[in-house]
Every structure is written in structure tokens, then in C-alpha cells.
Short mmCIF file of C-alpha atoms in Angstrom, two decimals:
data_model
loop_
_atom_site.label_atom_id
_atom_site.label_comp_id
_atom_site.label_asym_id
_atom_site.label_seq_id
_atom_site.Cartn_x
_atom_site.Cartn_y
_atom_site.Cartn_z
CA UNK A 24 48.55 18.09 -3.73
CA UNK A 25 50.06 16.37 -6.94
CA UNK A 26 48.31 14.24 -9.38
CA UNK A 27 50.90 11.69 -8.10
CA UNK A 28 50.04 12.06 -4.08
CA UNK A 29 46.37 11.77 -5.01
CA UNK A 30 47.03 8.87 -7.33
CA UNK A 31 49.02 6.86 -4.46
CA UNK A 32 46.23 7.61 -2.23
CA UNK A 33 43.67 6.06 -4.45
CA UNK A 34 45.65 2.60 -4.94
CA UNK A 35 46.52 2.57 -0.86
CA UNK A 36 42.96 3.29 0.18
CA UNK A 37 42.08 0.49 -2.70
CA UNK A 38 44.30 -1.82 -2.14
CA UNK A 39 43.10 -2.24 1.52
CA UNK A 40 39.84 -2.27 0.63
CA UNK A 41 40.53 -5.30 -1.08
CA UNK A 42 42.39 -7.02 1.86
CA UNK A 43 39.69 -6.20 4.32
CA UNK A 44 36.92 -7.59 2.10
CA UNK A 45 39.01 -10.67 1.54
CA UNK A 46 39.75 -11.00 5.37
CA UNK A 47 35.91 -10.69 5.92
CA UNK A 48 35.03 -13.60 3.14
CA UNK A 49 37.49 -15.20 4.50
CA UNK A 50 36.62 -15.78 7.86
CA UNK A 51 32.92 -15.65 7.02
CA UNK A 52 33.12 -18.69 4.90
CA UNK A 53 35.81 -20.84 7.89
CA UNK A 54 32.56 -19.91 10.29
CA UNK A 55 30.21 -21.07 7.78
CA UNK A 56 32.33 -24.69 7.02
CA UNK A 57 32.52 -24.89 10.96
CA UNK A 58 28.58 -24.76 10.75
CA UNK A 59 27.98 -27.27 7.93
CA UNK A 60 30.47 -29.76 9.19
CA UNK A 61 28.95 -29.54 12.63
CA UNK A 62 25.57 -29.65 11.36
CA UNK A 63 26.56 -32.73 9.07
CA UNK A 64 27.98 -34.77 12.17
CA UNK A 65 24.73 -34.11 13.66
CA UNK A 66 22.80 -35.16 10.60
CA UNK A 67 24.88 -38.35 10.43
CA UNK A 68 24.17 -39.66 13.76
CA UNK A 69 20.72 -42.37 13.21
CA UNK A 70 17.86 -41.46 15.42
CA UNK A 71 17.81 -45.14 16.42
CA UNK A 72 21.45 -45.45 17.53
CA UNK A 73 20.62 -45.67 21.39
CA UNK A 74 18.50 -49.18 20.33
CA UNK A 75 21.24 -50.65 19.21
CA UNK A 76 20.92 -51.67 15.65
CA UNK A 77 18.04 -52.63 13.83
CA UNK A 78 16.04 -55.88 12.36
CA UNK A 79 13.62 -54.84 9.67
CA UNK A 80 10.71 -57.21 9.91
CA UNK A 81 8.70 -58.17 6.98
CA UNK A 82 5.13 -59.79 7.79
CA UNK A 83 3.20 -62.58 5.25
CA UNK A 84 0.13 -59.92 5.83
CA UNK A 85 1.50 -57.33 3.58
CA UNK A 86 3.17 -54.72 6.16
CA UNK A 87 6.81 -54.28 7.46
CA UNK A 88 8.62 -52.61 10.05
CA UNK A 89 11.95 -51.42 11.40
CA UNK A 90 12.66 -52.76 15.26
CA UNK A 91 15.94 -52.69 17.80
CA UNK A 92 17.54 -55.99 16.53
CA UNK A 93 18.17 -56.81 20.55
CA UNK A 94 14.40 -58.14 20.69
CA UNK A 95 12.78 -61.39 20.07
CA UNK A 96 9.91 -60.89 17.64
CA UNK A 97 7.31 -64.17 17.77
CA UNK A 98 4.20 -64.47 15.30
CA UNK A 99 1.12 -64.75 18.01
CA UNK A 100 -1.90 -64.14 15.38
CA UNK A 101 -4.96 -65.66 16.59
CA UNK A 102 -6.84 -68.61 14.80
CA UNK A 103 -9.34 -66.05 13.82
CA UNK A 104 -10.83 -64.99 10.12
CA UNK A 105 -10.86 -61.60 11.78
CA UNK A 106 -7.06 -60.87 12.61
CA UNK A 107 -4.42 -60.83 9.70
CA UNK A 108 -1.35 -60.40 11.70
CA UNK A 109 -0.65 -60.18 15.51
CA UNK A 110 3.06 -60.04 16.79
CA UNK A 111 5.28 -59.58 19.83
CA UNK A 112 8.21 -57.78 20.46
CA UNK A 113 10.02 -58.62 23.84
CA UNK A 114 13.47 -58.27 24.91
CA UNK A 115 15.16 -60.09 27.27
CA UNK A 116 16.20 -57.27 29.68
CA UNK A 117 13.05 -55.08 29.81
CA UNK A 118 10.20 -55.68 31.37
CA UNK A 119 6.96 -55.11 28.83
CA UNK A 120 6.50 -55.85 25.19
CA UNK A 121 5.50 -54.14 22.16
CA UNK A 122 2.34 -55.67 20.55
CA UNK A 123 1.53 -54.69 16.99
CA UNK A 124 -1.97 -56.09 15.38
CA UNK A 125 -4.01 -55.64 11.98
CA UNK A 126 -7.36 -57.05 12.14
CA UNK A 127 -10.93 -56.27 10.53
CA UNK A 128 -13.21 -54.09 12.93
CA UNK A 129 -16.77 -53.50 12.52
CA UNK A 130 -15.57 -49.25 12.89
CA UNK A 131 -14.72 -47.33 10.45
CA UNK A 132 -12.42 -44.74 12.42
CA UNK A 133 -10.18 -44.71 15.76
CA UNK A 134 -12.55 -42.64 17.52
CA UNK A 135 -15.67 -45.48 17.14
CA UNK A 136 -13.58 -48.77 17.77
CA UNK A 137 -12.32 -46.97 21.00
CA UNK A 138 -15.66 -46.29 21.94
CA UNK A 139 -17.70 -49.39 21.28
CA UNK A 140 -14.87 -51.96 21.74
CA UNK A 141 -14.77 -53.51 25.15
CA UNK A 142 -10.36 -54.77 24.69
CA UNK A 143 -10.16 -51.32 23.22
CA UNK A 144 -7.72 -49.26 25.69
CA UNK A 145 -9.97 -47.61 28.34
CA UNK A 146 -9.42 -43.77 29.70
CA UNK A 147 -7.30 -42.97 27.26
CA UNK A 148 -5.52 -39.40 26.28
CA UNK A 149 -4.90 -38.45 22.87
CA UNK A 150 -1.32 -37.77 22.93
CA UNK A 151 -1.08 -36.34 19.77
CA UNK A 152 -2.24 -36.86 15.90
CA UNK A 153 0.18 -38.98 13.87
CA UNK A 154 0.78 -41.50 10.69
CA UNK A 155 0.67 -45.12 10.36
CA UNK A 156 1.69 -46.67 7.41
CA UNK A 157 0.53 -44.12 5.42
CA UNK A 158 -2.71 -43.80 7.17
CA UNK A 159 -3.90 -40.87 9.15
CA UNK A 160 -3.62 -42.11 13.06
CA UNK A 161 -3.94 -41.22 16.25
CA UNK A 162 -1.54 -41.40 19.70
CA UNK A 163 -2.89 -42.33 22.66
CA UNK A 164 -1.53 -43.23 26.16
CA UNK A 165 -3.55 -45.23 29.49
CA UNK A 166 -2.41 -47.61 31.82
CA UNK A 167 -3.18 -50.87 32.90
CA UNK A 168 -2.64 -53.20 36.14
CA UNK A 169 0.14 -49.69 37.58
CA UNK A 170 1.92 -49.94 34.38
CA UNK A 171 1.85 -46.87 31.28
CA UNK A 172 1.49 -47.62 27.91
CA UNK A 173 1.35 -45.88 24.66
CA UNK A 174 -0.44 -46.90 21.49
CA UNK A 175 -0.48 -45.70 17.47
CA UNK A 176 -3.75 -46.31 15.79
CA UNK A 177 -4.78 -45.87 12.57
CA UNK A 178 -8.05 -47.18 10.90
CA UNK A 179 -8.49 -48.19 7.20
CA UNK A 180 -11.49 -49.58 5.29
CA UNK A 181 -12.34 -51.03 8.66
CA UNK A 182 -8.93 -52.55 9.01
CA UNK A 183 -7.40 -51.43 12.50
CA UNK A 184 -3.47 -51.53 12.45
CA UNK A 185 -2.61 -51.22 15.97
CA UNK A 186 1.11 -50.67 17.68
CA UNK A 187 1.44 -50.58 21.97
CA UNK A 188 4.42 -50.86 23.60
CA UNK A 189 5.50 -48.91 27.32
CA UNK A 190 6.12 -45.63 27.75
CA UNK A 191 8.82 -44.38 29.47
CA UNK A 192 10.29 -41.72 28.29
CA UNK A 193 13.27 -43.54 27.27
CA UNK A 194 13.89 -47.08 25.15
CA UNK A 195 10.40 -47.96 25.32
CA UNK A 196 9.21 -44.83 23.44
CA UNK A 197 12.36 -44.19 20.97
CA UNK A 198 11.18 -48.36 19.93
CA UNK A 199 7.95 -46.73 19.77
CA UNK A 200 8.99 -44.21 17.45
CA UNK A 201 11.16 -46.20 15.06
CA UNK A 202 8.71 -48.93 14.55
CA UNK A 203 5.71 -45.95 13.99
CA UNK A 204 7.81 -43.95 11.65
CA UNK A 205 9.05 -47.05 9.61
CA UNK A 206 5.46 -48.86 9.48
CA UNK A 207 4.69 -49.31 5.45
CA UNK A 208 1.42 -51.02 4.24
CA UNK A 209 1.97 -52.91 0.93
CA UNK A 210 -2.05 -52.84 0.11
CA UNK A 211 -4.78 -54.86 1.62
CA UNK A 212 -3.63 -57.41 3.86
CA UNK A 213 -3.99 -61.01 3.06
CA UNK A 214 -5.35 -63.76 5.62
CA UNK A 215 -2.54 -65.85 6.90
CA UNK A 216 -2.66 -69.20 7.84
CA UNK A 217 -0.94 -68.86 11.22
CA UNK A 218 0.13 -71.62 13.47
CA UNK A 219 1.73 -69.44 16.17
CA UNK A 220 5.51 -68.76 14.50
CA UNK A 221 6.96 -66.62 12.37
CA UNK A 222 8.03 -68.86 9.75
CA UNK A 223 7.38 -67.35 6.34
CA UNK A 224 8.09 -63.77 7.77
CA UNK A 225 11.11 -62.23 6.76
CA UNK A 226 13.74 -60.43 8.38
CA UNK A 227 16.47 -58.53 6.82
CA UNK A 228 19.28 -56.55 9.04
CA UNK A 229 19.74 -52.84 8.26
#
């Protein structure tokens, strides 16, 4: 065989070397913008779109919260040295409200004020550990009068911030969720003068 044959040979054989590792790279990278584009229109989609739209709620007691902007939010605090904040979240076609509370307790973990606190939820199942504003917490779930409910508690320098709301699977726990996973502390609470309204809270639409 010639020098020449043998030299054609070698650029052919090359040559589509070349186009078959560019065909490969090719399609390898379409597959892998398919991926990231799907991947990004999953990304994009908010966790809380089913509650459509949210409120974020700012309270006088130093804590905030994110909440489906579809429910009426009232200031219910007690006249009482020992609560800083008590609120309710209710909306007008569910049946059931979300209560969230930070008050002094005598306890100095979840575990104790569940124990030795008779308006502490009774026979209830930790769901699972979570986070409260910041604060190590715990999930529970009981029920009450036929009716489920699930509650986030966490326990700070014997300051109990407290969220219930239903559970169902559904709305009542993706509220759940939103309001647990947005929940910020801005320091030790301050005593509010509260006369039963939320005037001096702040709300701000997201």
C-alpha cells in the first residue's frame, strides 16, 4: 500500500472521528439544556403558589411572618404581663384558624410546658423535629372536639413561641408550612400594650 493510500486513510478515519465526537457533544449538551431549563421552570414555581399570594405580617413584639394574603389576621393578645403577642389567622372560606402565640412560661423546653401545662395540647405525637424562628422546635399533631390539628413549638429563655393551625393534608398544612419556614425573631420580645387590634402591626405584600 502507498504512502499516499495510508495517508488518505489516516485523514478519513480522522476526520470522522472528529464528526462523531462533535455529534456526541452535541447532543449531550441539547439533553443537558433540556435538563436545566426544565429543572429551572421547576425551581421558579413558589412553594406557596396554591395559597394564593402572600401578606407578610410584622408584629409590635419583635417577630414576623409570611401568610396566604386571602386571610384575615386580628391582634387577640390577652391583657396579661405574661403574653407578648397572640394572633389569629382565619379565612373566610375554611373552617378553622391558625393561632400563633409568644408568651413567658415557667419551662424551659417543649417537652416540660407540654407536660406540666394544663391548655398545653393533650395526647400529642411528635410529628417530627423542626425550626422556629431560629430556635430548635418541635412538631406535634392531636385533636380536639373531632377536629386534627398541628402545632410548631419552640422554647427560648422560657419564652414559648407557639403556631397551630388544622391539618389536612392540603391548604391547612402548606399555611402551616409557609408561616413555620418564614417565622424570624428580631431578639427578645417587648410587652405590648394590646387593646385587641392590630393597629401598630405592619403588613407589607410580597
Amino acid at each position: 500500500m502507498s504512502k499516499k493510500v495510508v495517508l488518505a486513510v489516516l485523514v478519513v478515519v480522522v476526520v470522522l472521528g472528529i464528526a462523531t465526537g462533535y455529534f456526541v457533544f452535541a447532543k449531550s449538551s441539547k439533553n443537558g439544556e433540556k435538563f436545566a431549563s426544565g429543572a429551572e421552570g421547576i425551581a421558579s414555581v413558589p412553594p406557596d403558589a396554591s395559597l394564593g399570594g402572600t401578606l407578610s405580617y410584622n408584629d409590635e413584639a419583635g417577630y414576623s411572618f409570611r401568610y396566604s394574603a386571602k386571610g384575615n389576621i386580628a391582634d387577640i393578645t390577652p391583657n396579661s404581663s405574661e403574653y407578648y403577642s397572640k394572633v389569629k389567622i382565619s379565612y373566610p372560606d375554611k373552617s378553622g384558624e391558625v393561632s400563633i402565640i409568644v408568651r413567658d412560661i415557667a419551662d424551659s423546653s417543649v417537652e416540660s410546658w407540654i407536660k406540666n401545662n394544663a391548655d398545653a395540647p393533650k395526647d400529642s405525637k411528635v410529628k417530627s423535629g423542626s425550626s422556629l424562628g431560629g430556635f430548635s422546635a418541635k412538631q406535634i399533631t392531636f385533636s380536639k372536639d373531632g377536629e386534627k390539628f398541628i402545632a410548631t413549638l419552640a422554647v427560648d429563655n422560657n419564652i414559648l413561641y407557639y403556631v397551630q393551625s388544622p391539618t389536612d393534608t392540603g391548604f391547612w398544612d402548606d399555611l402551616h408550612n409557609l408561616i413555620v419556614s418564614s417565622f424570624v425573631v428580631g431578639g427578645k420580645p417587648s410587652p405590648v400594650d394590646n387593646s385587641g387590634s392590630t393597629e401598630g402591626n405592619t403588613f407589607y405584600e410580597e
